[in-house]
Amino acid sequence: MRLGYADVTHEVQPITSGYRIALVYNVINNTPGHDQSASLAIAQKQKLSNVLCGWHRAASIEGMEVPEALVYKLDHQYTDAHLKLQALKGLDRVKAEYLRETCENADICFYLASMEFRKEGSAEDDSYGGRYKRRYYDDFDSDESVSSGIHTLEDILEEEITLKRITDPDGNILAMDLELYDEDLIVQEGAFEREPDHEDYEGYTGSAGATATHWLHDSVIVLIPLQSRETFFKDLWPKGQVNINDWMRRLMQVVQASSPSDFCCKDLNELSCSLIRQKPMTTQERNRNFLGKAPFTASDPDLRISASVVLKDQRLFEEVLSTSSATSLVVFRDIGTAMAHFNLLTDPAAINALLNKVPTFHGRVQAVEKVKEGFKLALEVQSPRNEARLADIQVWSRSRIREALRTINSMVPSDSYYLTTLAFKDPELIPPSRGLLDILTPKFKVECRKSVKRSRPSVQQGTTPVECLLIAEHVDQLLDHIVDDTGSMHLDTINGKIVSEAEMCDLVAFETFYFPLFAKLLSRVTESPDRGRTHQQIILKVLNSYIQRYVQPEPLQTGNMTRSQQGCRRCADCKALDIFLLDPRLKTWRFPVSRSRRAHLHQMLEGTSNSHVTDRSGLETLVGTKGTDAATVKHDEWKKRCEIAKTQIRGLDQNNLRLLLGQEEYKNITQLRATRKAPTIRTTAEVSQRQGHSVEVIDLT
C-alpha cells in the first residue's frame, strides 16, 4: 500500500498490471487560531498590508505607472468545482485567507482563477509522423510507434496566457476566457519554466514540418485595485465574457445581508459606477465583438437602479436614473423605495420623466402601482408610520395617471381593463363620463385568452385558467352606466363586441366571464324590466353561441357493430375471428380452443380496442368483446358536454331568464336547442321604443 498526500506534489502513472484502489479524503482543522504553516504569514501580515495599501494609493494617482493587477500562482492545481477558498489545500488556504482579509482592508479585489499557458511552435520530427496527444506523465516503451518524452519546441510561433475561469472566493463564476497579455503581471518569475502538462504533436506531413503545442495549467489568485478593475476587465474582454448581471445580483444579496462589510458596499458601488460610465454597445458592435459579451455594456440597466437603492446612495440613484430607461415593473418598486428613503416626492421630475417613457396606458398604471407599493413597504419599517407621506404618494400617483390620460393618444385593448377599473374604483380620478366612453369604446375588448397569442377554439372545455382583461363585475358596471346615459350610442358598439367575442374566444371564457356577467345582468330584470330588456339580445346571442360552439349538434349513432379485421388471414381460427369482427350485429364471441391456439388469437387482438379474456369456469374458452367505435365515443363526450352546459345555465336566475327571453326561447336554451339564424342586435333607440312591454318576444324564424 502506498500513501499519498494532496498537500505535496506527486505523480500518478498508468497501471500496467493489477488494480489501483484510491481512498480520497479531506482532513480540515476548523479550530480557532493558526497552524504552524501560518506562522510566517502572521509575521509578515503588517508588511503585506503596507504593500497592498501602497499599491492601492498609487493606482489612485493619475499618471502613476503601477500594475493594474497581480497574479499569484498557487502551489496546487484545482478543478473548476474546487476553485473556491474553502476547497484550497494546506499552505494555499493559509495564504489565500490572509490575502483576502488584507485585500479587503486595502480596497483590493481578491479573485481565484484557472490559468492556461499555450505555446505553439516547430518541433523536431521523430520520424513516426501522424498526430497525437500526450500528457507529461505518459510512459512509452521503446517499441511503441511514437518516441518517448515531450518534444522540444525549436521556434516559438505563438504564446498565449488565458484566464479560463475567474471566480469570487465562494466559487461563483465572474468571467471566462480572458486573455492575459502581460506575463509580467505574474508574481513568480519563470512561472512556465517546467514540463508542459500535455502536448499536441503533429509530425511531418510532406507540405509542412513537425509542430507541437504545449499547455500548462495553474490555479492562481488575482488581485486588482478596486478602481482599476474596470480597466483590467475592459482590456481583457474581447475574447472572453463577463457575467455582469449575475455578478451584480450576488453583490446586492451580500449587501442586503444583516451586516455587510464596508468593502462589499464599495465593491457594489464601484461596479455600478462602471456600468454608468460605459456606453451601451450598438447591435453592429455586439455582432462584431463576440455577440456582445463585453464587460459592463451587456448588463441589465434595471440592476443599476436596484443597486443604488440597495446601497441607499441618493447621488448614485439620481445619476443612474438620469441615464436609464426602466423596462421591468420590479425596478419601479425599487424606485418607490428610493422615493421614501430620499424623500423625493418634493422633486420627482426625474422619476416622472422615466414614467413618461412607458408607452402604453396600462403599462404606465402598473408602473405607478409598483412605485406606490415600494413606497409603502419602505414606510412600514419606519416608526411611527407617517400618514402624511402616504397621502402625498396617493396625490402623486393620481397626477401621474391624469398625465397618462392627457398624453397617451392611442389606446390598445389591454388599456380597457385599467380604464374601467379606475373609473369605478376611483371616480374622482377618472369619472365614468361620456369622455371616458369615447376613449374606451373604440378599443373595448373582452379579450379572453389562455396565453399571449389567442389559442384556436377547442371542442373540449379545459380547466386552464383564462385571462380576461375585463372581469364580469367591471363590464356589468360599465353597461349599467351606459344605460343610465340615455343619449349615449356606445351601448350598441360594446354589446356588438361582447357578442362577436363569444364567437371566437376560448371556450373556458364562457365559464369565467360570460356566465358571471349574465348572472349580474339578470339580477336587474325584476328591479328594472326596461334595463333588463336592453341586454336581452346579447344574452340570447351569447347563449346560442355557447350551445353551437361548446355543446355542438348530437353526433349520429349508427348502431353498427362492424369492426376491422385483425386475423392473420392464413389460419382457420383467424378466419373465424374476422367473421365475428365483420358481423354488424354480434358484440361478443365465445370460441373454445386449446391454449396454444388461444395464445395466437390473443396476439392478433393485442393493441386493439377489442377485449379478449379466457373463461376457465368450464371448458377453457376465448371470450372476445368488440370495443367501442369512434361514433359511440363522440356521442358519450357530447352527453358529458350537455350535462356541463345544463349545469351552467341552471346556475342563472331561471325566473328572470324566462321573463327576459320569453317562454319559447327559454325552452330552446334550457333544452340546448341553438337557433340557426342569429338574432339581430337592436340599437338603443329601438329598445327605447319598446319600453312599454314587460316581455319582448323575438321572431327567430
XYZ file of C-alpha atoms in Angstrom:
701
model
C 0.000 0.000 0.000
C 1.247 3.454 -0.881
C 0.074 6.578 0.928
C -0.088 9.900 -0.896
C -0.832 13.385 0.374
C -2.698 16.001 -1.630
C -0.559 18.694 0.001
C 2.612 17.597 -1.796
C 3.481 17.461 -5.472
C 3.032 13.899 -6.680
C 2.714 11.923 -9.891
C 0.174 9.276 -10.870
C 1.417 6.837 -13.523
C -0.659 4.462 -15.675
C -1.303 0.948 -14.324
C 0.490 -1.780 -16.287
C -0.984 -4.700 -14.320
C -3.279 -5.353 -11.386
C -5.607 -2.742 -9.868
C -5.314 0.586 -8.094
C -7.520 1.413 -5.096
C -7.648 5.112 -4.210
C -9.116 6.487 -0.982
C -9.614 10.249 -1.144
C -10.485 12.254 1.956
C -10.053 15.744 3.409
C -8.760 16.473 6.900
C -9.526 20.082 7.789
C -8.679 21.871 11.017
C -11.565 24.214 11.856
C -10.327 25.143 15.332
C -9.632 28.834 16.083
C -6.156 30.165 15.635
C -3.445 29.418 13.120
C -1.400 26.316 12.443
C 2.375 26.211 12.143
C 2.263 26.868 8.408
C 0.617 30.220 9.117
C 3.286 31.498 11.485
C 5.301 33.042 8.700
C 2.198 34.693 7.269
C 1.370 36.216 10.657
C 4.837 37.713 10.943
C 4.580 39.251 7.506
C 0.941 40.380 7.767
C 1.688 44.020 8.536
C 4.261 44.198 5.782
C 1.770 42.709 3.327
C -0.873 45.226 4.382
C 1.533 48.114 3.864
C 2.450 46.888 0.394
C -1.172 46.463 -0.719
C -2.276 49.809 0.708
C 0.627 51.499 -1.059
C -0.353 49.803 -4.312
C -3.942 50.982 -3.912
C -2.853 54.579 -3.249
C -0.503 54.581 -6.235
C -3.213 53.191 -8.510
C -5.440 56.106 -7.485
C -2.914 58.684 -8.717
C -3.452 59.621 -12.340
C -0.374 59.031 -14.454
C 1.295 56.745 -11.916
C 2.572 53.611 -13.649
C 1.669 50.647 -11.471
C 0.429 47.176 -12.447
C -3.338 47.091 -12.838
C -3.399 43.558 -11.434
C -1.183 40.896 -9.876
C -1.436 37.149 -10.489
C -0.081 34.834 -7.780
C 0.389 31.165 -8.701
C -0.797 28.648 -6.118
C 1.162 25.519 -5.264
C -1.596 23.134 -6.377
C -3.899 22.792 -9.351
C -7.656 22.760 -8.673
C -10.603 21.610 -10.728
C -13.354 24.063 -11.662
C -15.579 22.638 -8.933
C -12.884 23.287 -6.275
C -11.861 26.756 -7.403
C -13.022 28.425 -4.192
C -11.432 29.477 -0.934
C -12.886 26.693 1.222
C -11.526 23.996 -1.118
C -7.888 25.169 -1.161
C -5.270 22.894 0.365
C -2.620 23.407 3.011
C -0.463 26.493 2.602
C -2.574 27.654 -0.351
C -5.520 28.020 2.023
C -3.479 29.919 4.624
C -2.021 32.345 2.093
C -5.397 32.912 0.419
C -7.200 33.658 3.695
C -4.610 36.196 4.785
C -4.552 37.793 1.361
C -8.309 38.092 1.263
C -8.518 39.679 4.707
C -5.719 42.118 3.937
C -7.094 42.944 0.485
C -10.494 43.966 1.841
C -8.868 46.378 4.270
C -6.811 47.859 1.419
C -9.717 48.019 -1.120
C -8.135 45.340 -3.313
C -10.333 42.812 -5.146
C -9.495 39.166 -4.405
C -10.389 36.538 -7.022
C -9.401 32.968 -7.845
C -8.741 31.833 -11.407
C -7.636 28.890 -13.507
C -4.835 29.965 -15.851
C -3.767 28.269 -19.067
C -0.471 28.886 -20.880
C -0.337 27.744 -24.504
C 2.863 27.693 -26.521
C 3.000 26.586 -30.164
C 5.977 26.176 -32.459
C 8.002 23.950 -34.738
C 9.428 20.736 -33.304
C 11.944 18.116 -34.271
C 10.422 15.333 -36.359
C 10.506 11.980 -34.531
C 10.234 10.089 -37.877
C 6.910 8.483 -36.870
C 4.635 11.128 -38.411
C 0.965 11.344 -37.616
C -0.758 13.341 -34.925
C -1.296 12.504 -31.273
C -1.617 13.984 -27.814
C 0.487 13.133 -24.773
C 0.403 14.154 -21.152
C 3.676 14.838 -19.380
C 3.442 11.666 -17.279
C 2.773 9.341 -20.248
C 5.150 6.388 -20.219
C 6.015 4.879 -23.611
C 8.121 1.752 -24.258
C 10.887 1.828 -26.854
C 8.967 -0.420 -29.219
C 5.891 1.859 -29.379
C 5.028 3.764 -32.552
C 5.987 7.138 -31.107
C 9.097 8.366 -29.351
C 9.126 8.897 -25.608
C 9.185 12.295 -23.920
C 7.893 15.766 -24.763
C 9.083 17.360 -27.987
C 11.238 20.435 -27.603
C 9.951 23.492 -29.431
C 12.632 24.878 -31.754
C 10.947 28.071 -32.992
C 8.132 29.603 -30.942
C 5.323 30.716 -33.245
C 2.683 31.768 -30.728
C 2.240 32.141 -26.971
C -0.974 32.878 -25.113
C -1.938 33.190 -21.446
C -5.656 32.833 -20.725
C -7.601 33.140 -17.503
C -10.061 30.373 -18.323
C -12.302 30.978 -15.327
C -12.347 33.763 -12.747
C -14.399 33.239 -9.587
C -15.108 35.051 -6.356
C -13.900 33.409 -3.091
C -17.161 31.419 -2.907
C -16.625 29.860 -6.341
C -19.200 31.922 -8.270
C -18.092 32.467 -11.858
C -17.420 36.117 -12.710
C -15.690 35.847 -16.095
C -14.331 33.288 -18.538
C -11.674 33.092 -21.253
C -9.955 36.425 -20.609
C -6.569 36.726 -22.318
C -3.720 37.970 -20.100
C -1.460 39.979 -22.379
C 1.299 40.839 -19.895
C 3.267 37.955 -18.358
C 4.928 40.455 -16.011
C 1.687 40.596 -14.006
C 2.518 37.115 -12.669
C 4.325 37.489 -9.343
C 6.529 34.401 -9.571
C 9.395 34.517 -12.038
C 9.720 31.668 -14.502
C 6.171 30.518 -13.833
C 6.132 28.472 -17.046
C 9.668 27.073 -16.942
C 8.662 23.463 -16.434
C 7.493 20.436 -18.358
C 4.113 21.013 -20.028
C 1.027 19.320 -18.632
C 0.173 17.941 -22.043
C 1.209 18.182 -25.661
C -0.466 18.108 -29.057
C 2.055 16.935 -31.666
C 1.753 16.707 -35.461
C 4.619 15.172 -37.410
C 5.960 15.940 -40.850
C 3.113 15.882 -43.425
C 5.022 16.447 -46.696
C 3.927 20.064 -47.062
C 4.760 21.235 -43.544
C 7.260 20.385 -40.867
C 6.517 18.910 -37.482
C 4.721 21.169 -34.999
C 3.801 20.849 -31.352
C 1.612 22.737 -28.904
C 2.351 22.711 -25.185
C -0.177 23.503 -22.442
C 0.480 24.372 -18.828
C -2.308 24.797 -16.306
C -2.190 26.609 -12.977
C -4.577 27.823 -10.332
C -3.905 31.417 -9.323
C -5.021 34.297 -7.131
C -5.841 37.518 -8.999
C -5.530 40.811 -7.098
C -6.910 44.041 -8.597
C -7.215 47.503 -7.005
C -10.899 48.364 -6.860
C -10.520 51.479 -9.014
C -8.511 49.516 -11.647
C -10.971 46.647 -12.067
C -12.954 48.292 -14.854
C -9.803 48.905 -16.898
C -8.484 45.407 -16.254
C -11.604 43.620 -17.475
C -12.107 46.047 -20.328
C -8.598 45.344 -21.626
C -9.072 41.567 -21.457
C -12.656 41.102 -22.628
C -12.543 40.793 -26.498
C -12.039 37.013 -26.459
C -13.985 36.297 -23.307
C -17.118 37.053 -21.384
C -18.063 38.647 -18.090
C -21.243 37.524 -16.286
C -22.027 41.049 -15.161
C -25.711 40.554 -14.326
C -25.155 37.559 -12.027
C -22.211 39.388 -10.504
C -24.384 42.383 -9.654
C -27.197 40.280 -8.192
C -24.831 38.353 -5.899
C -23.247 41.557 -4.623
C -26.677 43.038 -3.910
C -27.626 39.925 -1.930
C -24.445 40.246 0.145
C -25.008 43.953 0.805
C -28.619 43.297 1.821
C -27.421 40.816 4.436
C -27.578 41.706 8.132
C -24.039 43.114 8.454
C -22.204 43.550 5.131
C -18.570 44.661 5.181
C -17.554 48.134 4.058
C -15.646 46.600 1.169
C -18.768 44.834 -0.169
C -20.600 48.155 -0.301
C -17.623 49.805 -2.029
C -17.441 46.869 -4.439
C -21.107 47.204 -5.460
C -20.829 50.986 -5.702
C -17.772 50.817 -7.945
C -19.366 48.171 -10.163
C -22.500 50.317 -10.540
C -20.397 53.346 -11.440
C -18.554 51.248 -14.028
C -21.883 50.394 -15.651
C -22.861 54.062 -15.763
C -19.572 55.091 -17.374
C -19.775 52.508 -20.148
C -21.599 53.485 -23.301
C -24.016 50.723 -24.379
C -22.962 48.816 -27.487
C -24.853 49.097 -30.751
C -26.229 45.978 -32.429
C -23.434 46.065 -35.012
C -20.811 46.276 -32.271
C -22.370 43.371 -30.420
C -22.336 41.181 -33.537
C -18.776 42.166 -34.365
C -17.435 41.887 -30.833
C -18.251 38.297 -29.962
C -22.014 38.554 -29.540
C -21.928 41.495 -27.156
C -20.132 39.796 -24.291
C -18.148 42.910 -23.437
C -17.994 43.722 -19.714
C -20.199 46.461 -18.295
C -22.053 47.012 -21.594
C -24.356 43.990 -21.885
C -25.774 44.480 -18.398
C -29.414 44.735 -17.386
C -29.966 48.512 -16.974
C -32.564 47.948 -14.242
C -29.890 46.401 -12.000
C -28.141 49.756 -11.763
C -31.229 51.341 -10.236
C -31.752 48.436 -7.868
C -28.108 48.550 -6.757
C -28.285 52.258 -5.911
C -31.399 51.601 -3.821
C -29.711 48.702 -2.013
C -26.736 50.962 -1.246
C -29.085 53.790 -0.154
C -26.928 56.174 -2.159
C -29.042 59.114 -3.327
C -26.316 60.622 -5.509
C -25.797 57.310 -7.313
C -29.560 56.781 -7.636
C -30.112 60.162 -9.273
C -27.143 59.614 -11.590
C -28.416 56.195 -12.655
C -31.965 57.457 -13.069
C -30.887 60.187 -15.474
C -29.355 57.630 -17.871
C -31.817 54.755 -17.507
C -34.907 53.554 -19.271
C -36.600 51.124 -16.874
C -38.067 48.030 -18.516
C -39.412 45.873 -15.660
C -42.071 46.522 -13.051
C -39.793 45.274 -10.283
C -37.449 48.215 -10.729
C -40.353 50.657 -10.292
C -40.950 49.128 -6.880
C -37.297 49.876 -6.079
C -37.852 53.422 -7.292
C -40.753 53.734 -4.859
C -38.462 52.569 -2.053
C -35.917 55.211 -3.057
C -38.608 57.899 -3.084
C -39.377 57.055 0.532
C -35.741 56.796 1.637
C -34.580 60.001 -0.060
C -37.833 61.985 0.310
C -38.010 62.587 -3.447
C -41.712 63.496 -3.554
C -40.682 67.118 -3.217
C -38.911 66.959 -6.580
C -39.950 63.846 -8.571
C -39.075 65.281 -12.006
C -36.563 62.545 -12.903
C -38.970 59.792 -11.844
C -41.817 61.420 -13.765
C -39.606 61.578 -16.852
C -38.821 57.863 -16.531
C -42.521 57.018 -16.222
C -43.289 59.041 -19.332
C -41.057 56.659 -21.302
C -43.584 53.841 -20.723
C -45.585 53.940 -23.989
C -48.939 52.355 -23.012
C -51.592 53.471 -20.560
C -51.855 50.104 -18.812
C -48.054 49.928 -18.542
C -47.978 53.401 -17.017
C -50.673 52.486 -14.472
C -48.855 49.280 -13.500
C -45.611 51.192 -13.028
C -47.320 53.775 -10.802
C -48.840 50.998 -8.695
C -45.405 49.416 -8.236
C -43.927 52.756 -7.165
C -46.689 53.090 -4.558
C -46.056 49.528 -3.389
C -42.340 50.153 -2.882
C -43.027 53.478 -1.161
C -45.455 51.902 1.312
C -43.130 48.973 2.056
C -40.334 51.408 2.886
C -42.607 53.373 5.208
C -43.705 50.233 7.058
C -40.226 49.810 8.525
C -40.277 53.367 9.805
C -41.801 54.138 13.183
C -44.110 55.854 13.691
C -45.917 55.454 10.378
C -46.140 58.744 8.521
C -49.745 59.108 7.310
C -48.971 62.444 5.673
C -46.391 60.843 3.382
C -48.879 58.115 2.431
C -51.319 60.846 1.407
C -48.542 62.526 -0.595
C -47.789 59.383 -2.614
C -51.512 58.989 -3.349
C -51.684 62.549 -4.689
C -48.576 61.932 -6.782
C -49.954 58.683 -8.270
C -53.199 60.373 -9.281
C -51.287 63.153 -11.006
C -49.285 60.572 -12.983
C -52.438 58.790 -14.174
C -54.050 62.062 -15.207
C -50.871 62.875 -17.105
C -51.068 59.483 -18.852
C -54.664 60.144 -19.922
C -53.643 63.533 -21.244
C -50.529 62.470 -23.165
C -51.311 58.925 -24.433
C -53.435 59.388 -27.515
C -53.541 55.835 -28.835
C -55.223 53.261 -26.588
C -54.834 49.489 -27.001
C -57.286 46.732 -25.954
C -55.306 45.969 -22.797
C -55.953 49.520 -21.587
C -59.701 48.905 -21.275
C -59.346 46.922 -18.058
C -57.387 49.666 -16.291
C -59.626 52.430 -17.592
C -62.782 50.680 -16.413
C -61.292 49.608 -13.085
C -60.027 53.090 -12.260
C -63.311 54.664 -13.336
C -65.345 52.677 -10.814
C -62.757 52.284 -8.045
C -61.807 55.949 -8.025
C -64.477 58.072 -9.741
C -62.682 61.268 -8.703
C -59.632 60.194 -10.682
C -61.411 59.058 -13.854
C -65.128 59.913 -13.809
C -67.260 57.344 -15.727
C -68.338 60.054 -18.107
C -69.041 60.450 -21.787
C -65.382 61.362 -22.256
C -64.231 58.054 -20.781
C -66.639 56.149 -23.026
C -65.337 57.996 -26.075
C -61.846 56.748 -25.202
C -62.839 53.251 -24.143
C -65.482 52.173 -26.640
C -63.354 52.061 -29.836
C -60.817 49.773 -28.119
C -63.231 47.807 -25.935
C -62.476 44.091 -25.982
C -63.242 41.278 -23.579
C -60.048 39.525 -24.757
C -60.386 36.179 -23.013
C -57.349 34.038 -23.704
C -55.061 31.385 -22.277
C -51.803 32.946 -23.419
C -50.408 35.988 -25.182
C -51.447 34.535 -28.538
C -55.088 33.572 -28.849
C -55.476 29.813 -28.949
C -57.630 28.035 -31.512
C -61.155 27.186 -30.301
C -61.428 23.686 -28.868
C -64.483 21.480 -28.539
C -63.336 20.386 -25.098
C -63.739 22.709 -22.159
C -60.475 22.581 -20.231
C -59.531 23.638 -16.738
C -56.730 26.042 -17.680
C -57.397 29.496 -16.188
C -58.297 32.129 -18.765
C -57.021 35.665 -18.560
C -59.891 38.100 -19.121
C -58.617 41.634 -19.354
C -62.090 42.782 -18.299
C -63.840 40.937 -15.498
C -67.606 40.491 -15.319
C -68.116 42.949 -12.462
C -66.433 45.808 -14.295
C -68.285 45.174 -17.554
C -71.568 44.995 -15.648
C -70.863 48.375 -14.049
C -69.841 49.823 -17.389
C -73.014 48.645 -19.121
C -75.101 49.925 -16.222
C -73.533 53.345 -16.551
C -74.081 53.435 -20.310
C -77.771 52.559 -19.924
C -78.149 55.429 -17.447
C -76.662 57.735 -20.078
C -79.749 57.561 -22.321
C -78.267 59.750 -25.018
C -75.250 57.515 -25.495
C -74.834 55.256 -28.517
C -71.849 53.454 -27.013
C -74.091 50.599 -25.836
C -74.601 49.279 -29.369
C -70.863 49.132 -30.013
C -69.972 47.420 -26.748
C -72.876 44.953 -26.997
C -71.768 44.027 -30.500
C -68.200 43.453 -29.350
C -69.315 41.266 -26.439
C -71.362 39.136 -28.851
C -68.636 38.869 -31.504
C -66.067 37.903 -28.873
C -68.266 34.933 -27.894
C -67.910 33.573 -31.431
C -64.111 33.289 -31.260
C -62.916 33.338 -27.643
C -61.539 30.334 -25.807
C -64.428 28.174 -24.607
C -63.311 28.446 -20.987
C -64.264 32.138 -21.146
C -67.951 31.216 -21.049
C -67.435 29.837 -17.545
C -65.042 32.523 -16.306
C -66.586 35.623 -17.883
C -69.920 35.303 -19.695
C -71.978 33.353 -17.165
C -70.848 35.556 -14.234
C -71.737 38.620 -16.355
C -75.186 37.248 -17.222
C -75.856 36.479 -13.552
C -75.316 40.157 -12.735
C -77.365 41.413 -15.700
C -80.298 39.086 -14.909
C -80.403 40.299 -11.309
C -81.738 43.643 -12.593
C -84.663 42.262 -14.627
C -87.218 42.398 -11.806
C -85.843 45.700 -10.462
C -85.898 47.433 -13.834
C -87.522 45.461 -16.689
C -86.579 48.125 -19.243
C -82.906 47.914 -18.266
C -83.018 44.116 -18.405
C -84.513 44.140 -21.901
C -81.615 46.333 -23.022
C -79.331 43.314 -22.536
C -81.801 40.702 -23.828
C -80.164 40.318 -27.206
C -76.590 39.817 -26.027
C -77.678 37.158 -23.519
C -79.665 35.278 -26.159
C -76.955 35.567 -28.795
C -74.099 34.509 -26.487
C -76.069 31.541 -25.127
C -76.742 30.415 -28.700
C -73.006 30.714 -29.464
C -72.257 28.675 -26.355
C -74.580 25.867 -27.450
C -73.315 25.917 -31.023
C -69.606 26.028 -30.168
C -69.375 24.040 -26.952
C -72.306 21.612 -26.887
C -72.491 21.159 -30.687
C -75.082 19.042 -32.571
C -75.678 15.500 -31.370
C -73.372 13.034 -33.197
C -75.029 10.236 -35.153
C -75.096 6.765 -33.602
C -75.038 4.084 -36.275
C -75.520 1.037 -34.015
C -73.373 -0.944 -36.454
C -71.017 -3.345 -34.657
C -68.772 -3.957 -37.665
C -65.058 -3.727 -36.785
C -61.903 -4.039 -38.842
C -60.316 -7.450 -39.450
C -57.428 -8.423 -37.164
C -56.635 -12.038 -38.142
C -53.502 -13.313 -39.858
C -55.554 -14.338 -42.949
C -53.803 -17.727 -43.007
C -55.276 -19.954 -40.289
C -58.859 -21.127 -39.763
C -59.061 -19.625 -36.263
C -58.241 -16.143 -37.576
C -60.805 -16.519 -40.344
C -63.453 -17.265 -37.691
C -62.237 -14.219 -35.716
C -62.577 -11.938 -38.759
C -66.080 -13.251 -39.493
C -67.066 -12.224 -35.946
C -65.452 -8.776 -36.261
C -67.173 -8.062 -39.586
C -70.630 -9.098 -38.332
C -72.676 -5.871 -37.801
C -74.904 -7.488 -35.131
C -72.627 -9.551 -32.894
C -70.848 -7.890 -29.960
C -69.454 -10.942 -28.087
C -67.801 -14.111 -29.395
C -67.068 -17.324 -27.473
C -64.512 -19.691 -29.029
C -63.423 -22.850 -27.145
C -59.889 -23.617 -28.348
C -56.665 -25.007 -26.907
C -54.089 -22.912 -25.063
C -51.688 -22.541 -27.987
C -54.484 -21.503 -30.364
C -55.824 -19.021 -27.787
C -52.357 -17.514 -27.469
C -52.277 -16.887 -31.210
C -55.691 -15.178 -31.137
C -54.695 -13.140 -28.097
C -51.681 -11.934 -30.069
C -53.875 -10.910 -33.010
C -56.210 -8.866 -30.759
C -53.463 -7.281 -28.649
C -53.324 -3.487 -29.030
C -56.852 -3.159 -30.464
C -59.972 -1.727 -28.828
C -61.442 -5.234 -28.625
C -61.164 -7.021 -25.269
C -60.168 -10.683 -25.084
C -60.127 -12.884 -21.981
C -60.181 -16.601 -21.200
C -63.210 -18.086 -19.424
C -61.977 -21.028 -17.295
C -65.250 -21.743 -15.477
C -65.742 -24.822 -17.625
C -64.165 -25.704 -20.934
C -61.494 -23.046 -21.435
C -62.989 -20.587 -23.888
C -61.686 -17.413 -25.511
C -64.231 -14.597 -24.984
C -63.885 -11.634 -27.332
C -65.871 -8.403 -26.977
C -65.911 -5.688 -29.593
C -64.610 -2.309 -28.438
C -66.433 0.991 -28.598
C -66.374 2.615 -32.020
C -65.452 6.274 -32.673
C -69.085 7.325 -33.132
C -70.044 5.994 -29.701
C -67.070 7.751 -28.101
C -68.082 11.063 -29.677
C -71.662 10.611 -28.506
C -70.523 9.925 -24.932
C -68.383 13.067 -24.995
C -71.358 15.057 -26.301
C -73.550 13.834 -23.444
C -70.916 14.976 -20.929
C -70.826 18.421 -22.523
C -74.618 18.589 -22.367
C -74.579 17.929 -18.624
C -71.950 20.635 -18.060
C -73.892 23.149 -20.178
C -77.186 22.436 -18.380
C -75.440 22.943 -15.037
C -74.074 26.302 -16.190
C -77.458 27.504 -17.456
C -79.291 26.274 -14.331
C -76.880 28.417 -12.319
C -78.591 31.554 -13.724
C -81.777 33.006 -12.254
C -84.363 30.860 -14.088
C -87.356 33.116 -13.426
C -85.596 36.217 -14.745
C -84.129 34.288 -17.673
C -87.642 33.066 -18.665
C -89.049 36.562 -18.203
C -86.313 38.106 -20.339
C -86.206 35.575 -23.194
C -89.837 34.540 -23.368
C -91.192 31.021 -22.913
C -90.280 29.718 -26.360
C -86.657 30.898 -26.382
C -86.218 29.935 -22.748
C -87.294 26.401 -23.621
C -84.899 26.268 -26.578
C -81.945 27.431 -24.465
C -82.597 25.144 -21.498
C -83.065 22.171 -23.833
C -79.819 23.137 -25.640
C -81.502 23.791 -28.976
C -79.477 26.589 -30.569
C -81.063 28.961 -33.069
C -79.632 28.508 -36.533
C -80.106 32.116 -37.576
C -78.565 34.615 -35.190
C -80.913 37.312 -33.926
C -80.190 40.905 -34.837
C -78.756 43.172 -32.162
C -81.211 46.031 -31.692
C -79.954 49.567 -31.277
C -80.551 51.642 -28.164
C -83.236 53.661 -29.951
C -85.172 50.540 -30.982
C -85.109 49.210 -27.452
C -86.330 52.551 -26.084
C -89.382 52.439 -28.368
C -90.469 49.137 -26.778
C -90.231 50.196 -23.150
C -93.992 49.771 -22.673
C -93.754 45.965 -22.914
C -92.784 43.790 -19.982
C -91.553 40.953 -22.215
C -90.122 41.127 -25.721
C -90.663 38.059 -27.929
C -88.109 37.595 -30.735
C -89.200 36.021 -34.008
C -86.284 33.736 -34.905
C -87.827 32.128 -37.971
